[in-house]
Short mmCIF file of C-alpha atoms in Angstrom, two decimals:
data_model
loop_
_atom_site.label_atom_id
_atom_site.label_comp_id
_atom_site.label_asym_id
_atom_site.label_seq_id
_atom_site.Cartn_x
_atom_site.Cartn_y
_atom_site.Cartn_z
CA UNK L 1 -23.06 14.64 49.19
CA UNK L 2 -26.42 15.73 48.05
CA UNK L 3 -26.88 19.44 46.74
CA UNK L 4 -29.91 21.75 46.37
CA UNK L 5 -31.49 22.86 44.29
CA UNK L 6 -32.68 27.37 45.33
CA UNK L 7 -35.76 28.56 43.36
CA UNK L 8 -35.43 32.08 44.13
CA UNK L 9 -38.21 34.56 43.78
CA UNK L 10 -40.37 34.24 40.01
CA UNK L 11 -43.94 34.32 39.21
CA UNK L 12 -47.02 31.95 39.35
CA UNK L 13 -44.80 29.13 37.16
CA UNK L 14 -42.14 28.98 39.70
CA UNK L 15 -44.05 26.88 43.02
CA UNK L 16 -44.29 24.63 39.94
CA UNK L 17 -41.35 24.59 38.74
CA UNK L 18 -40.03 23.64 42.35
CA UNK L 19 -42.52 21.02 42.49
CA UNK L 20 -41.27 19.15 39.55
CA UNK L 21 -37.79 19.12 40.56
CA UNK L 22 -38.69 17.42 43.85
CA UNK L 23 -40.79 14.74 41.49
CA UNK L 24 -37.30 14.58 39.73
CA UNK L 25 -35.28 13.60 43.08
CA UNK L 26 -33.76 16.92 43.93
CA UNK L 27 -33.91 18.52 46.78
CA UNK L 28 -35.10 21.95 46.25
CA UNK L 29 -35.35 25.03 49.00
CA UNK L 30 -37.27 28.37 47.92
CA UNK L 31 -37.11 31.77 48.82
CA UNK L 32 -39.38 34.63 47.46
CA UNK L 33 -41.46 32.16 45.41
CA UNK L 34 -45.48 32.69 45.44
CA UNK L 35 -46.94 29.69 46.70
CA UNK L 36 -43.89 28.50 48.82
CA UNK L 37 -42.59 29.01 52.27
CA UNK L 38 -38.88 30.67 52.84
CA UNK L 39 -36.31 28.45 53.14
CA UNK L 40 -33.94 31.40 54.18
CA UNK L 41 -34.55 34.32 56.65
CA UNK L 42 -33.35 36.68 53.50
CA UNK L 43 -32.44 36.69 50.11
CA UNK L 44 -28.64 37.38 51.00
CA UNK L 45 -29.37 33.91 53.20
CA UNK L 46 -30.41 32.06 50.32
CA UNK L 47 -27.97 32.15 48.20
CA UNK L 48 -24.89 31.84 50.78
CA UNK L 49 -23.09 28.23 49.53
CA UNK L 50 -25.81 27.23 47.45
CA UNK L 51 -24.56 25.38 44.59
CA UNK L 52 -27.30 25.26 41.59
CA UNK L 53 -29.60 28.73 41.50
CA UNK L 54 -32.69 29.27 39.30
CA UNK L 55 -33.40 33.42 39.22
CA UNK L 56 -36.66 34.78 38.31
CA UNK L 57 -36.69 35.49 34.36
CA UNK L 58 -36.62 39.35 35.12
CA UNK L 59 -34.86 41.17 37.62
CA UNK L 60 -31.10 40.86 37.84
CA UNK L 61 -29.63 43.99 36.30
CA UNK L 62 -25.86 44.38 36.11
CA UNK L 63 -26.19 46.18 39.58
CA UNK L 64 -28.58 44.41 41.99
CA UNK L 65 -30.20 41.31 41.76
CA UNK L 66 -34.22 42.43 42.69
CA UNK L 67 -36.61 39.58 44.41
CA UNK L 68 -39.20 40.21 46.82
CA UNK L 69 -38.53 43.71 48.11
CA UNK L 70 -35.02 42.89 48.88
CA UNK L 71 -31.78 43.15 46.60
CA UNK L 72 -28.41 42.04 46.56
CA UNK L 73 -25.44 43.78 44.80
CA UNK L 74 -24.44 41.88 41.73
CA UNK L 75 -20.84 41.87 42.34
CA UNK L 76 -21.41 39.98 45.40
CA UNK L 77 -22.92 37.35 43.82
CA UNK L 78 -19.80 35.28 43.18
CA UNK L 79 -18.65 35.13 46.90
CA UNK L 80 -22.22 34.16 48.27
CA UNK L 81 -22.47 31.23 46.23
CA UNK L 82 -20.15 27.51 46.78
CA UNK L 83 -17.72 27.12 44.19
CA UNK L 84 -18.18 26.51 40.44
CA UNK L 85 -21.77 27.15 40.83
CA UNK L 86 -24.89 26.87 38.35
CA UNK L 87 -26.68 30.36 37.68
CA UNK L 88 -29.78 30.29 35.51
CA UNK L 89 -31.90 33.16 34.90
CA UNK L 90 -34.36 34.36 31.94
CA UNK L 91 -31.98 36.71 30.56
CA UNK L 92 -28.50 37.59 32.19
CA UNK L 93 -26.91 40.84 31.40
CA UNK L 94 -24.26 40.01 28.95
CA UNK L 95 -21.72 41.80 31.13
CA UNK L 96 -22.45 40.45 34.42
CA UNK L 97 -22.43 37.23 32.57
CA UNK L 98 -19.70 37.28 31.32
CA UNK L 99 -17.62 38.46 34.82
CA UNK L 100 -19.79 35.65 36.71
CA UNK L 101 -18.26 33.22 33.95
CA UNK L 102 -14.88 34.75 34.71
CA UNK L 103 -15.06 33.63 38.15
CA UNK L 104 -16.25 30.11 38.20
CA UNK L 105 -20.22 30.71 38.08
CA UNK L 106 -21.55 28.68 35.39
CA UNK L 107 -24.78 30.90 33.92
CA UNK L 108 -27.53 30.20 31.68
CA UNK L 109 -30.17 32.57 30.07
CA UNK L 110 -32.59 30.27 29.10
CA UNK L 111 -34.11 33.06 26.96
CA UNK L 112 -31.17 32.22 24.33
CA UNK L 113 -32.36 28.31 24.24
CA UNK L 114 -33.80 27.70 21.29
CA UNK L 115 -35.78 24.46 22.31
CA UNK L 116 -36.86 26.55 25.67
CA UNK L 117 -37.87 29.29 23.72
CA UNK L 118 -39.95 27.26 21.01
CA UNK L 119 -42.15 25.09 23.86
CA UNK L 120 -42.73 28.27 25.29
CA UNK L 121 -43.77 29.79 22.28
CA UNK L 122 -46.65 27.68 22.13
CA UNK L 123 -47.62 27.76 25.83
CA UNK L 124 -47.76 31.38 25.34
CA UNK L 125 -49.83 31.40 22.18
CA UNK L 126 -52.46 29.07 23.71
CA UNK L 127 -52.99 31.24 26.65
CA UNK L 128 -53.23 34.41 23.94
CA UNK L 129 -56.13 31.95 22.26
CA UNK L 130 -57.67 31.92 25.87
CA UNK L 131 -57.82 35.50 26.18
CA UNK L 132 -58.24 36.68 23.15
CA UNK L 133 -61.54 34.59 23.64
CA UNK L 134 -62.28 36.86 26.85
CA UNK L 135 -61.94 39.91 25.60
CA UNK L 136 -63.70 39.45 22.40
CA UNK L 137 -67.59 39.53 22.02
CA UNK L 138 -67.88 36.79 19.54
CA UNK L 139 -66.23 33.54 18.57
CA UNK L 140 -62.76 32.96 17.00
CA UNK L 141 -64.60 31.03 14.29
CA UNK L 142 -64.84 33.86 11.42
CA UNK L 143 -63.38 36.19 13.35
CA UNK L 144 -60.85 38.35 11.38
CA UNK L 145 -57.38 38.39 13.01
CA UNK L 146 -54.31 40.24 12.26
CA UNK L 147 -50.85 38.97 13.46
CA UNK L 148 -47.75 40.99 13.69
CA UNK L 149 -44.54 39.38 13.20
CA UNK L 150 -43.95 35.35 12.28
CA UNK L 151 -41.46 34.60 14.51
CA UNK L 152 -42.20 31.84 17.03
CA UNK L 153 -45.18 33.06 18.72
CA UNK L 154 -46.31 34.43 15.60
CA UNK L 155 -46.33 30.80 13.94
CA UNK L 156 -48.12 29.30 16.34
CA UNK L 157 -50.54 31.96 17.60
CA UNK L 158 -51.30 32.10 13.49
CA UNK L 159 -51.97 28.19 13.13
CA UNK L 160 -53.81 27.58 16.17
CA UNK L 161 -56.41 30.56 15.38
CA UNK L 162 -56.68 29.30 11.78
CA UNK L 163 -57.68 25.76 13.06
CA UNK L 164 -60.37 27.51 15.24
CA UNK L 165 -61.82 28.89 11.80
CA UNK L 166 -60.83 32.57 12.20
CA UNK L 167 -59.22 34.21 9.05
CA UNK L 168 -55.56 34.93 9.68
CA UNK L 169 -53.32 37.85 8.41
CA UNK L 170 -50.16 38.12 9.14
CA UNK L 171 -47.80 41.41 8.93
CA UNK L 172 -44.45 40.88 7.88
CA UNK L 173 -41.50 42.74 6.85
CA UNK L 174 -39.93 40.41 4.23
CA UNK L 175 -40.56 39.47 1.02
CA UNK L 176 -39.10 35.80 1.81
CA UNK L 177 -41.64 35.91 4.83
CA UNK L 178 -44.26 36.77 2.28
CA UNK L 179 -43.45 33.53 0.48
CA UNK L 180 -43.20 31.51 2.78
CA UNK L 181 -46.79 32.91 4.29
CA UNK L 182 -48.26 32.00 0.27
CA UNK L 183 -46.82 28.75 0.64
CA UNK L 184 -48.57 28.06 4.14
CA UNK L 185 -51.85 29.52 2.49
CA UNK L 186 -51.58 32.37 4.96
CA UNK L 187 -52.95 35.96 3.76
CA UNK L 188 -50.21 38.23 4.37
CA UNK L 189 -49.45 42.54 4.92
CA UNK L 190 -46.32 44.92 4.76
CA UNK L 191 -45.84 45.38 8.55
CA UNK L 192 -46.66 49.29 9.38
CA UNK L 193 -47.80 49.39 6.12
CA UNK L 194 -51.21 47.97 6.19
CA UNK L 195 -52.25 48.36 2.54
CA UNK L 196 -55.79 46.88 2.76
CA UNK L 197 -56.69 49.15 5.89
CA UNK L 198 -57.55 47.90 9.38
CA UNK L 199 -61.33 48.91 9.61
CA UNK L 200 -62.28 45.03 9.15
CA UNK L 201 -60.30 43.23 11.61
CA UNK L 202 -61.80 41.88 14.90
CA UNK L 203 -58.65 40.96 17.02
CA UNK L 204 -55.30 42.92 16.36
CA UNK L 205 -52.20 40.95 17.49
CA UNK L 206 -48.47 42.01 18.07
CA UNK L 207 -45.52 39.84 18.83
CA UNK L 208 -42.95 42.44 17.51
CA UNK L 209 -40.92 44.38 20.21
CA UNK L 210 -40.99 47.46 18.11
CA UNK L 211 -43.51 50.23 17.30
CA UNK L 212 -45.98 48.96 14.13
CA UNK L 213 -48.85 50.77 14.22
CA UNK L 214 -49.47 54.57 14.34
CA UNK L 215 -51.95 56.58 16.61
CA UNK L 216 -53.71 57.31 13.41
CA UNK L 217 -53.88 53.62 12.57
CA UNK L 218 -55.51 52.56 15.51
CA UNK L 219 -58.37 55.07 15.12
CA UNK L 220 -59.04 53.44 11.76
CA UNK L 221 -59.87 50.17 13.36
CA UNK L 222 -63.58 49.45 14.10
CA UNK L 223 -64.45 50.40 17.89
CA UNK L 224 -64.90 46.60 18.78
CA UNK L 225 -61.56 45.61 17.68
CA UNK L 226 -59.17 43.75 20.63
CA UNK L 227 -55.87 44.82 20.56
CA UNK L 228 -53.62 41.89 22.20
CA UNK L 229 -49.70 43.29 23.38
CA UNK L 230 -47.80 39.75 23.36
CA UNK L 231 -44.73 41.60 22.98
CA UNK L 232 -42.09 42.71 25.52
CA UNK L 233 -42.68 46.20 26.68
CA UNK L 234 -42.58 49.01 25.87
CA UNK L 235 -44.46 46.52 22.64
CA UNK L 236 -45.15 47.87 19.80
CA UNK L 237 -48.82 49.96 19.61
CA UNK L 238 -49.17 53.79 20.85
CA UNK L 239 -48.74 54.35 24.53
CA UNK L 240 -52.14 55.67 23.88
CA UNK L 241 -54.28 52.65 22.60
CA UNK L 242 -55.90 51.87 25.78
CA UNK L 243 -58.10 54.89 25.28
CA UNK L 244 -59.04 54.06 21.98
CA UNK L 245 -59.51 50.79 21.85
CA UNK L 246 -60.12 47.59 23.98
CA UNK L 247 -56.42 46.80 24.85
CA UNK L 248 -55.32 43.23 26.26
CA UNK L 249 -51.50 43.71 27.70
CA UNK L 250 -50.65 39.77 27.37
CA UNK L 251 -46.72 40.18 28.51
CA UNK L 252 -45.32 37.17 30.73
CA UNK L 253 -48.53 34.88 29.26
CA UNK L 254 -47.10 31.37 30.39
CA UNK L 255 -46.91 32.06 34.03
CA UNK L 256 -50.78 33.67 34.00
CA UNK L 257 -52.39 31.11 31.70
CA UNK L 258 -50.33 27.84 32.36
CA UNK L 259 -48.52 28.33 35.65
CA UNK L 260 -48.06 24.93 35.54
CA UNK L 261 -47.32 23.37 32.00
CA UNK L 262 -44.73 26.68 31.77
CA UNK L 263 -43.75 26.05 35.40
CA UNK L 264 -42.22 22.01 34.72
CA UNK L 265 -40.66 23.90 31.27
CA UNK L 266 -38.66 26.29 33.65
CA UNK L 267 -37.74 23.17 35.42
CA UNK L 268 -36.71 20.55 32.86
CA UNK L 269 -34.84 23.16 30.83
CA UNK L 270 -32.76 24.24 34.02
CA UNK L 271 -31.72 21.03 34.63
CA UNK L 272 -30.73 20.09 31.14
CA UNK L 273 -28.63 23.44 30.47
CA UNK L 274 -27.54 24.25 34.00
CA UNK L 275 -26.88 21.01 35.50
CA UNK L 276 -26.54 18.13 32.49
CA UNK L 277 -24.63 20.14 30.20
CA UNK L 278 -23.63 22.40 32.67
CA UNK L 279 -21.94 21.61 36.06
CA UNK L 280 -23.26 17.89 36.80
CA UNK L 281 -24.62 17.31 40.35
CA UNK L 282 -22.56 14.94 42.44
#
């Protein structure tokens, strides 16, 4: 017997997303997803006996499950959907995972795949590239760029703006991030630290969930200099940085810039956690 495949709710990525797995041979019905008719009269509808789920990446706490206006109680969850069902999401709350586990729900946050987290690393650092060249009034090439934080975004976002000719720093914490930054020919700072001041830098960019920079800091910046907030909120700059400088809030980049390359991501990395290592479809 052939089972579907509910994309529920999500952002530009997830029409996309629904699209591929159709070009895969699944049968897919949405609800709640931009871009897509309902396939349910309500949310509660949609996922009564369906067997394989894919949530939005943001909006199941460990009370409600949130899409489109409408919510469902968490605890419910178990006894709307079929048996041994497949539950991805971006991030499931480690407690409601854990008691969906318990009885026979089979989750994945595909924010704790490594591979999934890597591709979208670089989706999301070539859409901060595309902005970054919208909000600033010159060209990358020369441009002088600070990065914040080297994890995956910060690796990418820092080679793909040096191979556009801008002059990278990158804040770190570490010293074995500082050699490792020597070794890449990178220049490097003491994150929140700063020790050759911030008056020179065109384009100012965080990837650190964390606060970094001071109120005072910011003011020492030129007036032309971009801020870009790539991480999650509440990020890591002064909740007042908008009114000192040109601010670019870049949260949730894949499904703005790249709907679609981000979109087929979703899709192939749902089916390989939730359904080929996962609960298999029959």
């Amino acid at each position: 017997m052939e089972q579907t495949i509910w994309v529920i709710g999500g952002d530009g990525r997830y029409k996309y997303a629904a699209g591929h797995l159709e070009k895969q041979g699944f049968a897919v019905k949405c609800w709640g997803v931009p871009g897509r008719e309902n396939d349910a009269p309500s949310l509660c509808a949609a996922l009564e006996g369906a067997s394989h789920v894919l949530l939005p990446m943001k909006g199941l706490s460990e009370e409600l499950l949130s899409v489109g206006g409408e919510t469902v109680e968490a605890a419910l969850i178990p006894y709307l959907l079929a048996q041994h069902a497949s539950l991805g999401a971006g991030q499931l709350p480690s407690e409601l995972e854990s008691w969906l586990q318990s009885r026979g729900v089979y989750c994945v946050s595909l924010l704790e795949q490594e591979d999934y987290l890597l591709k979208n690393a670089y989706v999301t650092a070539e859409g901060a590239v595309m902005l970054a060249l919208e909000y600033l009034e010159r060209t990358l090439r020369g441009a002088k760029v600070l990065v914040i934080g080297w994890g995956r975004i910060g690796k990418y976002l820092s080679e793909l703006l040096r191979r556009l000719g801008a002059q990278v720093t990158v804040a770190v914490r570490r010293q074995e991030q500082e050699a490792a930054l020597s070794l890449e020919g990178l220049s490097f700072e003491r994150t929140g630290v700063y020790g050759r001041g911030l008056g020179d830098y065109d384009l100012i960019c965080n990837t650190v969930p964390g606060q970094i920079m001071t109120e005072q800091q910011v003011k020492e910046t030129g007036e032309d200099c971009v801020f870009m907030e790539l991480a999650s909120m509440p990020g890591g700059f002064p909740d007042n940085t908008a009114r000192l400088r040109k601010l670019c809030l870049a949260g949730g980049l894949p499904g703005k810039t790249a709907p679609k390359t981000a979109g087929i991501l979703l899709a192939e990395s749902f089916v390989t956690y939730a359904l080929r290592e996962g609960r298999m479809l029959e």
